[in-house]
CSV table of C-alpha atoms in Angstrom, one decimal:
chain,number,residue,atom,x,y,z
N,1,MET,CA,155.7,56.8,159.6
N,2,LYS,CA,153.1,56.4,156.9
N,3,LYS,CA,150.6,58.5,158.9
N,4,PHE,CA,153.2,61.3,159.3
N,5,PHE,CA,154.1,61.1,155.6
N,6,MET,CA,150.4,61.3,154.6
N,7,SER,CA,149.8,64.2,157.0
N,8,THR,CA,152.8,66.1,155.5
N,9,ILE,CA,151.5,65.5,151.9
N,10,ASN,CA,148.1,66.7,153.0
N,11,LEU,CA,149.7,69.8,154.6
N,12,PHE,CA,151.4,70.7,151.3
N,13,ILE,CA,148.2,70.1,149.3
N,14,SER,CA,146.1,72.1,151.7
N,15,PHE,CA,148.5,75.1,151.5
N,16,ALA,CA,148.7,74.8,147.7
N,17,ALA,CA,144.8,74.8,147.5
N,18,ALA,CA,144.8,77.8,149.9
N,19,PHE,CA,147.3,79.7,147.8
N,20,VAL,CA,145.3,79.2,144.6
N,21,ILE,CA,142.0,80.1,146.3
N,22,ILE,CA,143.3,83.3,147.9
N,23,GLU,CA,145.7,84.5,145.2
N,24,LYS,CA,143.8,83.5,142.1
N,25,ILE,CA,140.1,83.8,143.2
N,26,ALA,CA,139.5,85.8,146.4
N,27,LEU,CA,142.0,88.6,146.2
N,28,PRO,CA,141.6,89.5,142.5
N,29,THR,CA,137.9,89.7,143.1
N,30,LEU,CA,138.1,91.7,146.3
N,31,ASP,CA,140.7,94.1,144.7
N,32,HIS,CA,137.9,95.5,142.5
N,33,TYR,CA,136.5,97.2,145.6
N,34,LEU,CA,138.7,100.2,146.2
N,35,ARG,CA,137.8,100.7,149.9
N,36,LEU,CA,138.4,97.0,150.7
N,37,SER,CA,141.6,96.9,148.7
N,38,ARG,CA,143.0,99.9,150.6
N,39,MET,CA,142.0,98.3,153.9
N,40,MET,CA,143.9,95.1,153.0
N,41,GLU,CA,146.9,97.1,151.9
N,42,ARG,CA,147.2,98.6,155.4
N,43,PHE,CA,148.3,95.3,156.7
N,44,TYR,CA,151.3,94.2,154.7
N,45,TYR,CA,150.8,90.5,155.3
N,46,THR,CA,147.1,90.2,154.4
N,47,ASP,CA,147.8,87.6,151.6
N,48,GLU,CA,150.0,85.5,153.8
N,49,VAL,CA,147.7,85.6,156.8
N,50,LEU,CA,144.7,84.6,154.7
N,51,ILE,CA,146.7,81.7,153.0
N,52,LEU,CA,148.0,80.6,156.4
N,53,PHE,CA,144.5,80.6,158.0
N,54,LEU,CA,142.9,78.8,155.0
N,55,GLY,CA,145.7,76.3,154.6
N,56,LEU,CA,145.6,75.4,158.3
N,57,THR,CA,141.8,75.2,158.2
N,58,ILE,CA,141.8,72.8,155.3
N,59,TRP,CA,144.7,70.7,156.7
N,60,LEU,CA,143.2,70.4,160.2
N,61,PHE,CA,139.8,69.6,158.7
N,62,VAL,CA,141.4,66.8,156.5
N,63,LEU,CA,143.1,65.3,159.6
N,64,GLN,CA,139.9,65.4,161.5
N,65,TRP,CA,138.0,63.9,158.6
N,66,GLN,CA,140.4,61.0,158.4
N,67,ALA,CA,140.1,60.4,162.2
N,68,ARG,CA,136.3,60.7,161.9
N,69,LYS,CA,136.4,63.0,164.9
N,70,ILE,CA,135.9,66.8,165.0
N,71,SER,CA,137.1,69.2,167.7
N,72,ALA,CA,134.7,71.7,169.2
N,73,VAL,CA,137.6,74.1,169.6
N,74,TYR,CA,138.4,73.8,165.9
N,75,MET,CA,134.8,74.5,165.0
N,76,TYR,CA,134.6,77.6,167.3
N,77,LEU,CA,137.8,79.1,166.0
N,78,VAL,CA,137.1,78.5,162.3
N,79,PHE,CA,133.5,79.8,162.6
N,80,SER,CA,134.6,82.9,164.6
N,81,VAL,CA,137.2,83.9,162.1
N,82,TYR,CA,134.8,83.1,159.2
N,83,LEU,CA,132.1,85.3,160.7
N,84,PHE,CA,134.6,88.1,161.2
N,85,LEU,CA,135.8,87.8,157.6
N,86,LEU,CA,132.3,87.6,156.3
N,87,PHE,CA,131.4,90.8,158.2
N,88,VAL,CA,134.5,92.6,156.7
N,89,VAL,CA,133.7,91.5,153.1
N,90,LEU,CA,130.0,92.3,153.3
N,91,PHE,CA,130.1,95.6,155.2
N,92,THR,CA,133.4,97.3,154.2
N,93,LYS,CA,133.4,96.9,150.4
N,94,ALA,CA,131.6,100.2,149.6
N,95,ALA,CA,132.4,103.6,151.0
N,96,THR,CA,128.9,105.2,150.8
N,97,TYR,CA,126.5,104.1,148.2
N,98,HIS,CA,123.3,102.1,147.9
N,99,THR,CA,121.3,100.8,145.0
N,100,PHE,CA,118.5,98.3,144.5
N,101,THR,CA,118.8,95.7,141.8
N,102,SER,CA,115.7,93.6,141.0
N,103,ALA,CA,117.3,91.5,138.3
N,104,LEU,CA,117.3,87.9,139.7
N,105,PHE,CA,119.8,86.5,137.2
N,106,ASP,CA,122.1,89.5,136.5
N,107,PHE,CA,125.1,87.3,137.1
N,108,ILE,CA,124.5,85.2,134.0
N,109,ARG,CA,126.9,86.8,131.6
N,110,TRP,CA,130.2,85.8,130.0
N,111,ASP,CA,132.2,88.2,132.1
N,112,ALA,CA,134.9,86.6,134.2
N,113,LYS,CA,134.6,89.3,137.0
N,114,ILE,CA,130.9,88.9,137.3
N,115,LEU,CA,131.0,85.1,137.3
N,116,MET,CA,133.8,85.1,139.9
N,117,GLU,CA,131.8,87.5,142.1
N,118,ALA,CA,128.7,85.2,141.7
N,119,GLY,CA,130.8,82.2,142.7
N,120,LEU,CA,132.2,83.9,145.7
N,121,ASN,CA,128.7,85.0,146.7
N,122,ILE,CA,127.9,81.2,146.9
N,123,ILE,CA,131.1,80.3,148.6
N,124,TYR,CA,130.8,83.0,151.3
N,125,PHE,CA,127.7,81.4,152.6
N,126,LEU,CA,128.6,77.7,152.5
N,127,PRO,CA,129.9,77.8,156.1
N,128,LEU,CA,126.8,79.5,157.3
N,129,GLY,CA,124.7,76.7,155.9
N,130,ILE,CA,126.9,74.2,157.6
N,131,LEU,CA,126.5,76.0,160.9
N,132,TYR,CA,122.7,76.1,160.5
N,133,ARG,CA,122.7,72.4,159.8
N,134,LEU,CA,124.0,71.6,163.3
N,135,HIS,CA,120.6,72.5,164.9
N,136,ALA,CA,118.0,73.5,162.4
N,137,SER,CA,115.4,71.4,160.6
N,138,LYS,CA,114.9,72.0,156.9
N,139,LYS,CA,112.0,74.4,157.5
N,140,GLN,CA,113.8,76.3,160.2
N,141,PHE,CA,116.9,76.5,158.0
N,142,VAL,CA,115.0,78.0,155.1
N,143,VAL,CA,113.5,80.7,157.4
N,144,ILE,CA,116.7,81.4,159.3
N,145,ALA,CA,118.8,81.5,156.1
N,146,LEU,CA,116.4,83.8,154.2
N,147,LEU,CA,116.0,86.2,157.2
N,148,THR,CA,119.8,86.3,157.7
N,149,ILE,CA,120.4,87.1,154.0
N,150,LEU,CA,117.6,89.6,153.8
N,151,GLY,CA,118.9,91.2,156.9
N,152,ILE,CA,122.4,91.5,155.4
N,153,GLU,CA,121.1,93.0,152.2
N,154,THR,CA,118.9,95.4,154.0
N,155,ILE,CA,121.7,96.6,156.3
N,156,GLN,CA,123.9,97.1,153.2
N,157,TYR,CA,121.2,99.2,151.6
N,158,VAL,CA,120.0,101.2,154.6
N,159,PHE,CA,123.5,102.1,155.8
N,160,TYR,CA,124.8,102.9,152.4
N,161,LEU,CA,127.2,100.0,152.4
N,162,GLY,CA,126.2,98.4,149.1
N,163,THR,CA,123.5,97.1,146.9
N,164,PHE,CA,120.3,95.3,147.8
N,165,ALA,CA,120.3,92.8,145.0
N,166,LEU,CA,117.8,90.0,144.5
N,167,SER,CA,120.6,88.0,142.7
N,168,ASP,CA,122.7,88.3,145.8
N,169,ILE,CA,119.9,86.8,147.8
N,170,LEU,CA,119.5,84.0,145.4
N,171,LEU,CA,123.3,83.2,145.3
N,172,ASN,CA,123.7,83.6,149.0
N,173,PHE,CA,120.8,81.2,149.6
N,174,CYS,CA,122.2,78.7,147.2
N,175,GLY,CA,125.5,78.8,149.1
N,176,CYS,CA,123.6,78.3,152.4
N,177,TRP,CA,121.6,75.5,150.9
N,178,LEU,CA,124.8,73.8,149.6
N,179,GLY,CA,126.4,74.2,153.0
N,180,TYR,CA,123.3,72.8,154.7
N,181,PHE,CA,123.6,69.7,152.4
N,182,LEU,CA,127.3,69.3,152.9
N,183,GLY,CA,126.8,69.8,156.6
N,184,GLY,CA,124.5,66.8,156.7
N,185,TYR,CA,127.1,64.7,155.0
N,186,GLY,CA,129.7,65.9,157.5
N,187,LEU,CA,127.4,65.1,160.5
N,188,ARG,CA,126.9,61.6,159.2
N,189,HIS,CA,130.7,61.2,158.6
N,190,PHE,CA,131.6,62.4,162.1
N,191,GLN,CA,128.5,60.6,163.6
N,192,ILE,CA,127.2,63.7,165.2
N,193,LYS,CA,123.5,64.0,165.9
N,194,SER,CA,121.9,67.3,164.8
């Protein structure tokens, strides 16, 4: 009975966290991109689906964390949806424009929108760092992460999908690095050999 009660409490906390993350952080930031905003408006239940996905992801992760056992099916599903959402966010924000920004620290301003965007640039790449941690050494990780991020920035620029920004590369790499670090902690917790 105690286990069921704790699982129920964790469920409510997971969905509360998902609600705050989606409604107060992710959507307000993504709404600044007209094309992405219009695309999300086409599907009436975008907010609810994102909250449901994130809430279930957090809750199932907490249950597996407590059991010290992680499901391969869970990992495949979560990473598949994550990669799809990452693709949507990275390649559908802009209609047709490209610019090059060489300012490495252009996100250091007391502007809530810019700081939120910088934070999301880090958060977007956390799972990718975790994924790389499963099979890459530190040296391999650095090369793979940088090539991936450079590839994304180049595609955005070449195909008129956004900005090639050195600050994005820095923030994305920081997100990957943090994910790589957290992934190591997770591997030890779940006793998985990388």
